[in-house]
């Protein structure tokens, strides 16, 4: 893979998924724009502490998280994707 510009790579990965609603209160929907099968999701807080890990599902419940900014890693067999979201 040839990286021409870091922002291009970040935007490309961001466009692989649609997250809604964002900000979220209870259920966060993750729609993949590709046919890839994903294994799991790991959610981290702004201090890079793991706060939740689960098998990949298109809808995840985040109601137990405190309000704030979070990021998740979505893992497939050979790649990982980082996506930010906000919990209200």
Tab-separated table of N, CA, C and O in Angstrom:
chain	number	residue	atom	x	y	z
A	1	UNK	N	0.849	-1.180	0.000
A	1	UNK	CA	0.000	0.000	0.000
A	1	UNK	C	0.891	1.237	0.000
A	1	UNK	O	1.856	1.315	0.746
A	2	UNK	N	0.578	2.181	-0.813
A	2	UNK	CA	1.325	3.427	-0.898
A	2	UNK	C	0.481	4.535	-0.283
A	2	UNK	O	-0.645	4.787	-0.705
A	3	UNK	N	1.016	5.158	0.754
A	3	UNK	CA	0.297	6.232	1.433
A	3	UNK	C	0.763	7.562	0.863
A	3	UNK	O	1.923	7.941	1.010
A	4	UNK	N	-0.138	8.249	0.192
A	4	UNK	CA	0.192	9.546	-0.386
A	4	UNK	C	0.070	10.656	0.646
A	4	UNK	O	0.829	11.601	0.645
A	5	UNK	N	-0.884	10.529	1.513
A	5	UNK	CA	-1.121	11.545	2.532
A	5	UNK	C	-1.905	10.898	3.668
A	5	UNK	O	-2.868	10.182	3.419
A	6	UNK	N	-1.496	11.132	4.908
A	6	UNK	CA	-2.135	10.492	6.056
A	6	UNK	C	-3.623	10.804	6.133
A	6	UNK	O	-4.429	9.936	6.412
A	7	UNK	N	-4.023	12.051	5.870
A	7	UNK	CA	-5.451	12.396	5.913
A	7	UNK	C	-6.246	11.590	4.896
A	7	UNK	O	-7.383	11.231	5.133
A	8	UNK	N	-5.651	11.305	3.755
A	8	UNK	CA	-6.327	10.493	2.745
A	8	UNK	C	-6.616	9.104	3.300
A	8	UNK	O	-7.716	8.588	3.163
A	9	UNK	N	-5.646	8.510	3.972
A	9	UNK	CA	-5.823	7.176	4.547
A	9	UNK	C	-6.902	7.189	5.623
A	9	UNK	O	-7.774	6.335	5.651
A	10	UNK	N	-6.881	8.189	6.504
A	10	UNK	CA	-7.884	8.280	7.570
A	10	UNK	C	-9.273	8.458	6.977
A	10	UNK	O	-10.220	7.800	7.386
A	11	UNK	N	-9.428	9.329	5.995
A	11	UNK	CA	-10.728	9.529	5.370
A	11	UNK	C	-11.200	8.280	4.651
A	11	UNK	O	-12.371	7.948	4.683
A	12	UNK	N	-10.285	7.563	4.013
A	12	UNK	CA	-10.645	6.325	3.333
A	12	UNK	C	-11.223	5.328	4.329
A	12	UNK	O	-12.273	4.752	4.109
A	13	UNK	N	-10.556	5.135	5.461
A	13	UNK	CA	-11.044	4.181	6.449
A	13	UNK	C	-12.350	4.662	7.083
A	13	UNK	O	-13.224	3.861	7.360
A	14	UNK	N	-12.487	5.956	7.303
A	14	UNK	CA	-13.719	6.488	7.881
A	14	UNK	C	-14.901	6.208	6.956
A	14	UNK	O	-16.007	5.963	7.400
A	15	UNK	N	-14.663	6.252	5.649
A	15	UNK	CA	-15.734	6.028	4.685
A	15	UNK	C	-16.113	4.556	4.537
A	15	UNK	O	-17.098	4.243	3.887
A	16	UNK	N	-15.334	3.647	5.131
A	16	UNK	CA	-15.685	2.228	5.074
A	16	UNK	C	-16.863	1.900	5.982
A	16	UNK	O	-17.511	0.883	5.817
A	17	UNK	N	-17.136	2.758	6.956
A	17	UNK	CA	-18.190	2.513	7.936
A	17	UNK	C	-19.088	3.734	8.066
A	17	UNK	O	-18.634	4.862	7.979
A	18	UNK	N	-20.370	3.477	8.303
A	18	UNK	CA	-21.320	4.527	8.666
A	18	UNK	C	-21.735	4.244	10.099
A	18	UNK	O	-22.203	3.150	10.417
A	19	UNK	N	-21.540	5.235	10.980
A	19	UNK	CA	-21.930	5.126	12.383
A	19	UNK	C	-23.085	6.082	12.639
A	19	UNK	O	-23.003	7.254	12.278
A	20	UNK	N	-24.120	5.578	13.284
A	20	UNK	CA	-25.228	6.459	13.647
A	20	UNK	C	-26.026	5.852	14.782
A	20	UNK	O	-26.025	4.623	14.927
A	21	UNK	N	-26.677	6.671	15.619
A	21	UNK	CA	-26.457	8.117	15.679
A	21	UNK	C	-25.100	8.412	16.317
A	21	UNK	O	-24.583	7.597	17.087
A	22	UNK	N	-24.541	9.515	15.999
A	22	UNK	CA	-23.267	9.939	16.573
A	22	UNK	C	-23.332	11.437	16.766
A	22	UNK	O	-23.263	12.160	15.776
A	23	UNK	N	-23.539	11.920	17.985
A	23	UNK	CA	-23.435	11.270	19.287
A	23	UNK	C	-24.550	10.244	19.539
A	23	UNK	O	-25.619	10.336	18.965
A	24	UNK	N	-24.251	9.291	20.414
A	24	UNK	CA	-25.147	8.183	20.716
A	24	UNK	C	-25.495	8.179	22.200
A	24	UNK	O	-24.682	8.595	23.021
A	25	UNK	N	-26.704	7.715	22.522
A	25	UNK	CA	-27.092	7.548	23.927
A	25	UNK	C	-27.150	6.077	24.319
A	25	UNK	O	-26.673	5.693	25.371
A	26	UNK	N	-27.765	5.233	23.456
A	26	UNK	CA	-27.964	3.829	23.799
A	26	UNK	C	-27.349	2.886	22.764
A	26	UNK	O	-26.325	2.280	23.022
A	27	UNK	N	-28.004	2.756	21.619
A	27	UNK	CA	-27.564	1.802	20.605
A	27	UNK	C	-26.863	2.507	19.452
A	27	UNK	O	-27.402	3.433	18.858
A	28	UNK	N	-25.658	2.031	19.142
A	28	UNK	CA	-24.862	2.572	18.051
A	28	UNK	C	-24.890	1.576	16.902
A	28	UNK	O	-24.587	0.397	17.085
A	29	UNK	N	-25.278	2.044	15.728
A	29	UNK	CA	-25.332	1.192	14.542
A	29	UNK	C	-24.076	1.400	13.723
A	29	UNK	O	-23.665	2.532	13.471
A	30	UNK	N	-23.467	0.285	13.299
A	30	UNK	CA	-22.235	0.299	12.501
A	30	UNK	C	-22.532	-0.427	11.201
A	30	UNK	O	-22.742	-1.635	11.191
A	31	UNK	N	-22.565	0.311	10.118
A	31	UNK	CA	-22.812	-0.282	8.803
A	31	UNK	C	-21.505	-0.292	8.008
A	31	UNK	O	-20.890	0.751	7.813
A	32	UNK	N	-21.119	-1.466	7.569
A	32	UNK	CA	-19.922	-1.589	6.751
A	32	UNK	C	-20.272	-1.305	5.301
A	32	UNK	O	-21.306	-1.742	4.808
A	33	UNK	N	-19.403	-0.566	4.629
A	33	UNK	CA	-19.616	-0.252	3.224
A	33	UNK	C	-18.928	-1.267	2.312
A	33	UNK	O	-18.892	-1.105	1.108
A	34	UNK	N	-18.357	-2.311	2.920
A	34	UNK	CA	-17.704	-3.362	2.129
A	34	UNK	C	-18.309	-4.708	2.507
A	34	UNK	O	-19.087	-4.803	3.439
A	35	UNK	N	-17.948	-5.737	1.811
A	35	UNK	CA	-18.467	-7.073	2.099
A	35	UNK	C	-17.600	-7.854	3.067
A	35	UNK	O	-17.766	-9.046	3.227
A	36	UNK	N	-16.686	-7.165	3.742
A	36	UNK	CA	-15.745	-7.818	4.650
A	36	UNK	C	-16.458	-8.356	5.889
A	36	UNK	O	-17.392	-7.740	6.393
A	37	UNK	N	-15.994	-9.477	6.391
A	37	UNK	CA	-16.493	-10.036	7.646
A	37	UNK	C	-15.592	-9.540	8.769
A	37	UNK	O	-14.368	-9.653	8.682
A	38	UNK	N	-16.187	-8.992	9.807
A	38	UNK	CA	-15.429	-8.455	10.930
A	38	UNK	C	-15.557	-9.367	12.132
A	38	UNK	O	-16.592	-9.998	12.341
A	39	UNK	N	-14.494	-9.441	12.933
A	39	UNK	CA	-14.435	-10.357	14.062
A	39	UNK	C	-14.926	-9.740	15.362
A	39	UNK	O	-15.763	-10.305	16.047
A	40	UNK	N	-14.353	-8.592	15.720
A	40	UNK	CA	-14.695	-8.028	17.021
A	40	UNK	C	-14.535	-6.515	17.031
A	40	UNK	O	-13.999	-5.923	16.089
A	41	UNK	N	-15.009	-5.932	18.126
A	41	UNK	CA	-14.932	-4.489	18.361
A	41	UNK	C	-14.339	-4.290	19.755
A	41	UNK	O	-14.762	-4.940	20.709
A	42	UNK	N	-13.376	-3.383	19.845
A	42	UNK	CA	-12.805	-3.005	21.137
A	42	UNK	C	-12.982	-1.499	21.267
A	42	UNK	O	-12.590	-0.746	20.371
A	43	UNK	N	-13.586	-1.068	22.375
A	43	UNK	CA	-13.851	0.350	22.605
A	43	UNK	C	-12.896	0.864	23.679
A	43	UNK	O	-12.715	0.232	24.717
A	44	UNK	N	-12.315	2.044	23.399
A	44	UNK	CA	-11.376	2.698	24.302
A	44	UNK	C	-11.868	4.089	24.648
A	44	UNK	O	-12.496	4.755	23.824
A	45	UNK	N	-11.541	4.542	25.868
A	45	UNK	CA	-11.858	5.925	26.233
A	45	UNK	C	-10.719	6.836	25.774
A	45	UNK	O	-9.753	6.378	25.157
A	46	UNK	N	-10.828	8.132	26.088
A	46	UNK	CA	-9.823	9.093	25.624
A	46	UNK	C	-8.454	8.889	26.263
A	46	UNK	O	-7.463	9.419	25.779
A	47	UNK	N	-8.402	8.100	27.325
A	47	UNK	CA	-7.124	7.794	27.980
A	47	UNK	C	-6.553	6.462	27.505
A	47	UNK	O	-5.638	5.922	28.121
A	48	UNK	N	-7.124	5.924	26.419
A	48	UNK	CA	-6.690	4.658	25.807
A	48	UNK	C	-6.879	3.459	26.727
A	48	UNK	O	-6.184	2.459	26.623
A	49	UNK	N	-7.856	3.562	27.623
A	49	UNK	CA	-8.224	2.421	28.478
A	49	UNK	C	-9.315	1.635	27.784
A	49	UNK	O	-10.319	2.212	27.341
A	50	UNK	N	-9.133	0.316	27.698
A	50	UNK	CA	-10.162	-0.526	27.106
A	50	UNK	C	-11.377	-0.537	28.026
A	50	UNK	O	-11.266	-0.860	29.203
A	51	UNK	N	-12.555	-0.187	27.472
A	51	UNK	CA	-13.761	-0.135	28.292
A	51	UNK	C	-14.794	-1.183	27.889
A	51	UNK	O	-15.705	-1.478	28.661
A	52	UNK	N	-14.641	-1.750	26.687
A	52	UNK	CA	-15.602	-2.762	26.249
A	52	UNK	C	-15.002	-3.544	25.088
A	52	UNK	O	-14.334	-2.980	24.229
A	53	UNK	N	-15.261	-4.853	25.074
A	53	UNK	CA	-14.854	-5.708	23.961
A	53	UNK	C	-15.980	-6.693	23.678
A	53	UNK	O	-16.544	-7.268	24.599
A	54	UNK	N	-16.317	-6.836	22.404
A	54	UNK	CA	-17.410	-7.726	22.039
A	54	UNK	C	-17.232	-8.215	20.609
A	54	UNK	O	-16.475	-7.640	19.830
A	55	UNK	N	-17.944	-9.275	20.280
A	55	UNK	CA	-17.964	-9.762	18.902
A	55	UNK	C	-18.635	-8.720	18.033
A	55	UNK	O	-19.508	-7.982	18.500
A	56	UNK	N	-18.238	-8.671	16.759
A	56	UNK	CA	-18.803	-7.664	15.865
A	56	UNK	C	-20.293	-7.901	15.673
A	56	UNK	O	-20.740	-9.007	15.405
A	57	UNK	N	-21.056	-6.829	15.852
A	57	UNK	CA	-22.486	-6.796	15.552
A	57	UNK	C	-22.753	-5.448	14.913
A	57	UNK	O	-22.042	-4.486	15.174
A	58	UNK	N	-23.795	-5.367	14.089
A	58	UNK	CA	-24.118	-4.084	13.464
A	58	UNK	C	-24.695	-3.082	14.447
A	58	UNK	O	-24.607	-1.886	14.217
A	59	UNK	N	-25.272	-3.549	15.537
A	59	UNK	CA	-25.806	-2.652	16.562
A	59	UNK	C	-25.216	-3.051	17.904
A	59	UNK	O	-25.315	-4.208	18.309
A	60	UNK	N	-24.588	-2.066	18.570
A	60	UNK	CA	-24.017	-2.345	19.887
A	60	UNK	C	-24.613	-1.378	20.899
A	60	UNK	O	-24.892	-0.221	20.596
A	61	UNK	N	-24.822	-1.874	22.121
A	61	UNK	CA	-25.371	-1.062	23.189
A	61	UNK	C	-24.210	-0.425	23.952
A	61	UNK	O	-23.340	-1.129	24.465
A	62	UNK	N	-24.203	0.906	24.009
A	62	UNK	CA	-23.146	1.624	24.717
A	62	UNK	C	-23.715	2.446	25.881
A	62	UNK	O	-23.065	3.347	26.393
A	63	UNK	N	-24.932	2.121	26.306
A	63	UNK	CA	-25.607	2.916	27.343
A	63	UNK	C	-24.847	2.915	28.668
A	63	UNK	O	-24.977	3.862	29.441
A	64	UNK	N	-24.034	1.875	28.936
A	64	UNK	CA	-23.314	1.824	30.210
A	64	UNK	C	-22.072	2.710	30.224
A	64	UNK	O	-21.487	2.940	31.286
A	65	UNK	N	-21.670	3.247	29.073
A	65	UNK	CA	-20.495	4.118	29.021
A	65	UNK	C	-20.839	5.508	29.540
A	65	UNK	O	-21.959	5.991	29.369
A	66	UNK	N	-19.882	6.144	30.184
A	66	UNK	CA	-20.056	7.525	30.627
A	66	UNK	C	-20.034	8.446	29.408
A	66	UNK	O	-19.464	8.104	28.367
A	67	UNK	N	-20.628	9.619	29.551
A	67	UNK	CA	-20.606	10.595	28.458
A	67	UNK	C	-19.164	10.987	28.143
A	67	UNK	O	-18.335	11.120	29.045
A	68	UNK	N	-18.856	11.121	26.852
A	68	UNK	CA	-17.508	11.522	26.461
A	68	UNK	C	-17.140	11.002	25.091
A	68	UNK	O	-17.955	10.408	24.387
A	69	UNK	N	-15.893	11.218	24.720
A	69	UNK	CA	-15.366	10.767	23.433
A	69	UNK	C	-14.737	9.386	23.576
A	69	UNK	O	-14.041	9.119	24.563
A	70	UNK	N	-14.973	8.568	22.586
A	70	UNK	CA	-14.439	7.206	22.560
A	70	UNK	C	-13.948	6.900	21.155
A	70	UNK	O	-14.285	7.589	20.206
A	71	UNK	N	-13.150	5.861	21.047
A	71	UNK	CA	-12.783	5.329	19.737
A	71	UNK	C	-12.841	3.828	19.812
A	71	UNK	O	-12.700	3.237	20.874
A	72	UNK	N	-13.150	3.233	18.690
A	72	UNK	CA	-13.240	1.777	18.644
A	72	UNK	C	-12.303	1.253	17.573
A	72	UNK	O	-12.006	1.932	16.593
A	73	UNK	N	-11.851	0.050	17.813
A	73	UNK	CA	-11.083	-0.691	16.820
A	73	UNK	C	-11.991	-1.814	16.339
A	73	UNK	O	-12.503	-2.600	17.148
A	74	UNK	N	-12.204	-1.868	15.030
A	74	UNK	CA	-12.969	-2.950	14.424
A	74	UNK	C	-11.972	-3.832	13.699
A	74	UNK	O	-11.222	-3.360	12.831
A	75	UNK	N	-11.924	-5.103	14.078
A	75	UNK	CA	-10.946	-6.037	13.523
A	75	UNK	C	-11.580	-7.000	12.535
A	75	UNK	O	-12.627	-7.578	12.817
A	76	UNK	N	-10.912	-7.164	11.395
A	76	UNK	CA	-11.262	-8.233	10.457
A	76	UNK	C	-10.149	-9.270	10.572
A	76	UNK	O	-9.319	-9.197	11.480
A	77	UNK	N	-10.109	-10.223	9.666
A	77	UNK	CA	-9.057	-11.251	9.710
A	77	UNK	C	-7.669	-10.644	9.516
A	77	UNK	O	-6.707	-11.092	10.123
A	78	UNK	N	-7.560	-9.612	8.673
A	78	UNK	CA	-6.234	-9.109	8.328
A	78	UNK	C	-6.042	-7.605	8.511
A	78	UNK	O	-4.958	-7.094	8.280
A	79	UNK	N	-7.076	-6.884	8.962
A	79	UNK	CA	-6.953	-5.437	9.135
A	79	UNK	C	-7.695	-4.979	10.380
A	79	UNK	O	-8.601	-5.657	10.855
A	80	UNK	N	-7.298	-3.792	10.849
A	80	UNK	CA	-7.982	-3.139	11.964
A	80	UNK	C	-8.310	-1.720	11.554
A	80	UNK	O	-7.522	-1.072	10.864
A	81	UNK	N	-9.481	-1.250	11.988
A	81	UNK	CA	-9.942	0.092	11.637
A	81	UNK	C	-10.290	0.844	12.911
A	81	UNK	O	-10.941	0.292	13.796
A	82	UNK	N	-9.869	2.084	12.990
A	82	UNK	CA	-10.148	2.923	14.156
A	82	UNK	C	-11.218	3.946	13.786
A	82	UNK	O	-11.101	4.644	12.763
A	83	UNK	N	-12.254	4.039	14.615
A	83	UNK	CA	-13.359	4.954	14.368
A	83	UNK	C	-13.727	5.655	15.672
A	83	UNK	O	-13.854	5.016	16.708
A	84	UNK	N	-13.916	6.960	15.602
A	84	UNK	CA	-14.279	7.749	16.772
A	84	UNK	C	-15.804	7.891	16.884
A	84	UNK	O	-16.492	7.900	15.878
A	85	UNK	N	-16.265	8.013	18.125
A	85	UNK	CA	-17.677	8.333	18.359
A	85	UNK	C	-17.831	9.047	19.682
A	85	UNK	O	-16.904	9.044	20.505
A	86	UNK	N	-18.976	9.665	19.875
A	86	UNK	CA	-19.251	10.420	21.098
A	86	UNK	C	-20.462	9.811	21.791
A	86	UNK	O	-21.484	9.554	21.170
A	87	UNK	N	-20.330	9.607	23.102
A	87	UNK	CA	-21.423	9.095	23.929
A	87	UNK	C	-22.009	10.274	24.699
A	87	UNK	O	-21.282	11.023	25.339
A	88	UNK	N	-23.334	10.469	24.570
A	88	UNK	CA	-24.012	11.558	25.303
A	88	UNK	C	-24.396	11.106	26.682
A	88	UNK	O	-24.674	9.957	26.931
